[in-house]
Amino acid sequence: MSGWLAIAGLGPGAEELITPEVSRVLSEATDLVGYGRYVARVPERPGLTRHASDNREELDRARQALQLTTEGKRVVVVSSGDPGVFAMAAAVFEAVDTGNPSWRNLDIRVLPGISAMFAAAARIGAPLGHDFCAINLSDNLKPWDLIERRLRLAAQADFVIALYNPLSSARPWQLGRAFELLREELPETVPVVFASAVSDSAREAIDTVPLRDAVAIRADMRTVVLIGSSRTRLIPRDGGQPFVYTPRSAEA
Ligand code: SAH
């Protein structure tokens, strides 16, 4: 029997934000591979073997998934959000690119999911309505200097910026430094959205503050931070969160 490998995104957390395509493939799988917290989001069932691993072992995990596929298994590698955004899809292709040449001919598919920035944006309005970029603030796989350079240039280009992996116990100072640098480049009134545990009804928290008041301690590992451009606007509302949106047009 020939195996296949699906690299699937589970969305930001809520069951109803998992696509029907991903649900179907999960129901057909024999093996589930991924970081423990994401594997735990898929209900156990007879016939499904779970291979949960530590968050830092992405390449090993990708190779394990490819090996299982060559053995004829129907394998799903799971990520949160979209698997192509700072997640397992690129790790699998790195493993294919550098690994056993026979892996190139396997049946490998990437199944999209709703990325944290899209789930967060939808909660508050349309902050990504004009040009934007996403930056991973983790310096595990790239030097901090490069991150600073990209942040500065993105702010100068007036992109809205989505910051992933803003903070962890191993990386406590990076987000504060990022705000400092952004305050040098952008008006201090630019809206900053801290969107935490989006779509997890018990824990979701979304706050919008001006850049001048943005502090790193507001964020954690399950927060995506959206930095507005100079055009991003707030629509205040009585007794509720303001809408935040970026107009579709910009003039020089
Ligand atoms: N592939 C994922 C991103 C993985 S990196 C995606 O497309 O969303 C992990 C980072 O994603 C976290 O540090 C956080 O910045 C963000 N994130 C993931 N789930 C989130 C959620 N429910 N709410 C807010 N941010 C989230």
Coordinates of C-alpha atoms and ligand atoms in Angstrom, one line a residue:
M1 CA 0.0 0.0 0.0
S2 CA 1.4 3.4 -0.8
G3 CA 1.7 6.0 1.9
W4 CA 1.2 9.7 1.8
L5 CA 2.2 12.7 3.9
A6 CA 0.0 15.6 4.6
I7 CA 1.4 18.7 6.3
A8 CA -1.7 20.3 7.9
G9 CA -2.5 23.5 9.8
L10 CA -4.9 23.2 12.7
G11 CA -5.7 26.9 12.8
P12 CA -5.4 29.1 15.9
G13 CA -7.1 26.8 18.3
A14 CA -10.9 26.6 17.9
E15 CA -12.3 23.4 16.5
E16 CA -14.5 25.2 14.0
L17 CA -11.5 27.0 12.5
I18 CA -10.0 23.7 11.3
T19 CA -10.8 23.3 7.6
P20 CA -13.0 20.4 6.4
E21 CA -10.1 19.2 4.3
V22 CA -7.8 18.9 7.3
S23 CA -10.5 17.1 9.3
R24 CA -11.0 14.6 6.5
V25 CA -7.3 13.9 6.2
L26 CA -6.9 13.5 10.0
S27 CA -9.7 10.9 9.9
E28 CA -7.8 8.9 7.2
A29 CA -4.4 9.1 8.9
T30 CA -2.5 6.2 10.5
D31 CA 0.2 8.3 12.1
L32 CA 0.2 11.8 13.5
V33 CA 3.5 13.6 13.9
G34 CA 4.1 17.0 15.6
Y35 CA 5.0 19.1 18.6
G36 CA 3.2 17.6 21.7
R37 CA 0.8 20.5 22.2
Y38 CA -0.5 20.3 18.6
V39 CA -0.7 16.5 18.5
A40 CA -2.8 16.8 21.7
R41 CA -5.4 18.9 19.8
V42 CA -6.3 15.9 17.7
P43 CA -8.6 13.4 19.5
E44 CA -7.2 9.9 20.0
R45 CA -8.8 7.1 18.1
P46 CA -8.1 3.4 17.4
G47 CA -5.7 3.0 14.4
L48 CA -4.0 6.4 14.9
T49 CA -0.5 6.3 16.3
R50 CA 0.7 9.6 17.8
H51 CA 4.3 10.7 17.6
A52 CA 4.6 13.7 19.8
S53 CA 8.0 15.5 20.1
D54 CA 9.7 18.5 21.6
N55 CA 9.3 21.9 19.9
R56 CA 12.9 22.2 18.8
E57 CA 13.3 18.9 16.9
E58 CA 11.6 20.0 13.7
L59 CA 14.1 18.4 11.2
D60 CA 14.1 15.1 13.1
R61 CA 10.4 15.2 13.2
A62 CA 10.2 15.9 9.5
R63 CA 12.6 13.0 8.7
Q64 CA 10.6 10.7 10.9
A65 CA 7.4 11.6 9.0
L66 CA 9.1 11.0 5.7
Q67 CA 10.4 7.6 6.9
L68 CA 6.9 6.6 8.0
T69 CA 5.6 7.6 4.6
T70 CA 8.1 5.3 2.8
E71 CA 6.8 2.5 5.0
G72 CA 3.4 2.9 3.6
K73 CA 1.8 4.9 6.4
R74 CA -0.7 7.7 5.9
V75 CA 1.0 10.4 7.9
V76 CA -0.2 13.9 9.0
V77 CA 2.3 16.4 10.3
V78 CA 0.4 19.0 12.3
S79 CA 1.2 22.6 13.0
S80 CA -0.8 25.4 14.6
G81 CA -2.2 28.0 12.3
D82 CA -1.0 27.6 8.7
P83 CA 1.8 25.0 8.3
G84 CA 3.7 27.2 5.8
V85 CA 4.0 30.1 8.3
F86 CA 6.9 29.6 10.7
A87 CA 6.0 26.0 11.0
M88 CA 6.5 22.4 9.8
A89 CA 6.0 22.7 6.0
A90 CA 9.4 24.3 5.4
A91 CA 11.1 21.8 7.7
V92 CA 9.7 18.9 5.7
F93 CA 10.9 20.4 2.4
E94 CA 14.3 21.0 3.9
A95 CA 14.4 17.4 4.9
V96 CA 13.3 16.3 1.4
D97 CA 15.9 18.6 -0.2
T98 CA 18.8 17.3 1.8
G99 CA 17.7 13.7 2.5
N100 CA 17.2 10.4 0.8
P101 CA 16.6 11.2 -3.0
S102 CA 13.7 8.7 -3.0
W103 CA 11.8 11.1 -0.7
R104 CA 11.2 13.5 -3.6
N105 CA 8.8 11.1 -5.2
L106 CA 6.6 10.6 -2.2
D107 CA 3.0 11.9 -2.2
I108 CA 3.4 15.0 -0.2
R109 CA 0.7 17.7 0.2
V110 CA 0.4 20.9 2.2
L111 CA -3.0 21.7 3.6
P112 CA -3.5 25.3 4.6
G113 CA -4.8 26.6 7.9
I114 CA -5.9 29.9 9.3
S115 CA -2.7 31.6 10.5
A116 CA -2.7 33.5 13.8
M117 CA -2.4 36.9 12.1
F118 CA -5.5 36.3 10.1
A119 CA -7.5 35.1 13.1
A120 CA -6.3 38.0 15.1
A121 CA -7.0 40.6 12.4
A122 CA -10.5 39.2 11.9
R123 CA -11.3 39.7 15.6
I124 CA -10.7 43.5 15.5
G125 CA -11.5 44.6 12.0
A126 CA -9.2 44.8 9.0
P127 CA -5.7 45.8 10.1
L128 CA -4.1 43.9 7.2
G129 CA -6.3 45.6 4.6
H130 CA -3.2 47.2 2.9
D131 CA 0.4 45.9 2.5
F132 CA 1.8 44.0 5.4
C133 CA 4.6 41.6 6.4
A134 CA 5.1 38.9 9.0
I135 CA 8.3 38.7 11.1
N136 CA 9.3 35.9 13.4
L137 CA 10.9 37.5 16.4
S138 CA 12.6 34.4 17.5
D139 CA 16.4 34.5 17.0
N140 CA 16.8 30.7 17.3
L141 CA 17.3 30.3 13.5
K142 CA 18.6 33.8 12.5
P143 CA 20.8 36.5 14.1
W144 CA 19.2 39.2 16.1
D145 CA 20.9 41.9 13.9
L146 CA 18.9 40.6 10.9
I147 CA 15.7 40.9 12.8
E148 CA 16.4 44.5 13.8
R149 CA 17.3 45.3 10.2
R150 CA 14.0 43.8 8.9
L151 CA 11.9 45.5 11.6
R152 CA 13.5 48.9 10.8
L153 CA 13.1 48.6 7.0
A154 CA 9.5 47.2 7.3
A155 CA 8.6 50.2 9.5
Q156 CA 10.3 52.6 7.1
A157 CA 8.4 51.0 4.2
D158 CA 5.2 51.6 6.2
F159 CA 4.1 48.0 6.2
V160 CA 1.7 46.7 8.9
I161 CA 3.9 44.2 10.8
A162 CA 2.7 40.9 12.3
L163 CA 5.1 39.7 14.9
Y164 CA 5.1 36.0 15.6
N165 CA 6.9 34.3 18.6
P166 CA 7.2 37.7 20.3
L167 CA 8.5 36.4 23.6
S168 CA 9.4 33.3 25.6
S169 CA 11.2 32.5 28.8
A170 CA 14.4 31.9 26.8
R171 CA 14.0 35.2 24.9
P172 CA 12.7 37.8 27.4
W173 CA 14.1 41.1 26.0
Q174 CA 13.6 40.9 22.3
L175 CA 10.1 42.3 22.1
G176 CA 10.9 45.3 24.3
R177 CA 13.9 46.1 22.1
A178 CA 11.6 45.7 19.0
F179 CA 9.2 48.3 20.4
E180 CA 12.1 50.7 21.2
L181 CA 13.3 50.5 17.6
L182 CA 9.8 50.8 16.2
R183 CA 9.3 54.0 18.2
E184 CA 12.3 55.5 16.5
E185 CA 10.7 54.8 13.1
L186 CA 6.9 55.3 13.5
P187 CA 4.5 57.8 15.0
E188 CA 3.9 56.9 18.6
T189 CA 0.2 56.9 18.0
V190 CA 0.3 53.9 15.7
P191 CA -2.0 51.2 17.0
V192 CA -0.5 48.1 18.4
V193 CA -2.7 45.0 18.9
F194 CA -1.8 42.3 21.3
A195 CA -3.9 39.3 20.4
S196 CA -3.4 36.3 22.7
A197 CA -4.8 32.8 22.5
V198 CA -7.1 33.9 19.7
S199 CA -10.2 31.7 19.3
D200 CA -9.5 29.9 22.6
S201 CA -12.7 31.1 24.3
A202 CA -11.4 30.6 27.8
R203 CA -8.2 32.5 27.3
E204 CA -8.5 34.9 24.4
A205 CA -7.4 38.4 25.2
I206 CA -7.1 41.3 22.7
D207 CA -5.9 44.8 23.6
T208 CA -5.1 47.7 21.4
V209 CA -2.7 50.4 22.6
P210 CA -0.8 53.2 21.0
L211 CA 2.9 52.3 20.2
R212 CA 4.0 54.8 22.9
D213 CA 2.3 52.5 25.6
A214 CA 3.2 49.1 24.2
V215 CA 5.1 47.0 26.7
A216 CA 6.5 43.6 26.2
I217 CA 5.1 42.1 29.4
R218 CA 1.6 42.2 27.8
A219 CA 2.7 39.4 25.4
D220 CA 3.4 35.7 25.9
M221 CA 4.1 32.7 23.7
R222 CA 0.6 32.6 22.5
T223 CA 0.4 36.2 21.4
V224 CA 0.7 37.6 17.9
V225 CA 1.4 41.4 17.9
L226 CA 0.2 43.5 15.1
I227 CA 1.9 46.9 14.6
G228 CA -0.1 49.3 12.6
S229 CA 1.3 51.4 9.7
S230 CA 1.1 55.2 9.8
R231 CA -2.3 54.8 8.0
T232 CA -3.9 52.3 10.4
R233 CA -7.0 53.8 12.0
L234 CA -9.1 53.2 15.1
I235 CA -12.9 53.5 15.1
P236 CA -13.9 53.9 18.8
R237 CA -17.1 52.3 19.9
D238 CA -19.2 52.8 23.0
G239 CA -18.4 50.2 25.6
G240 CA -16.4 47.9 23.4
Q241 CA -13.1 47.4 21.7
P242 CA -12.4 49.8 18.9
F243 CA -12.4 48.5 15.3
V244 CA -8.9 48.7 13.8
Y245 CA -8.4 48.9 10.1
T246 CA -5.9 49.9 7.4
P247 CA -7.5 51.7 4.5
R248 CA -7.0 50.0 1.1
S249 CA -5.3 53.0 -0.6
A250 CA -2.2 54.9 0.2
E251 CA -0.8 58.1 -1.4
A252 CA 2.8 59.0 -1.6
Ligands
SAH1 N1 2.0 28.3 12.0 C1 1.5 29.2 13.0 C2 2.6 30.0 13.7 C3 3.6 29.2 14.5 S1 4.7 30.1 15.4 C4 0.5 30.1 12.4 O1 0.3 30.2 11.2 O2 -0.3 30.8 13.1 C5 4.0 30.3 17.0 C6 3.5 31.7 17.2 O3 2.2 31.9 16.5 C7 3.1 32.1 18.6 O4 4.3 32.5 19.3 C8 2.2 33.2 18.4 O5 2.9 34.4 18.0 C9 1.4 32.8 17.2 N2 0.1 32.1 17.6 C10 -0.2 30.8 17.4 N3 -1.5 30.6 17.8 C11 -1.9 31.7 18.2 C12 -3.2 32.1 18.8 N4 -4.2 31.3 18.9 N5 -3.4 33.4 19.2 C13 -2.3 34.3 19.0 N6 -1.1 34.0 18.5 C14 -0.9 32.7 18.1

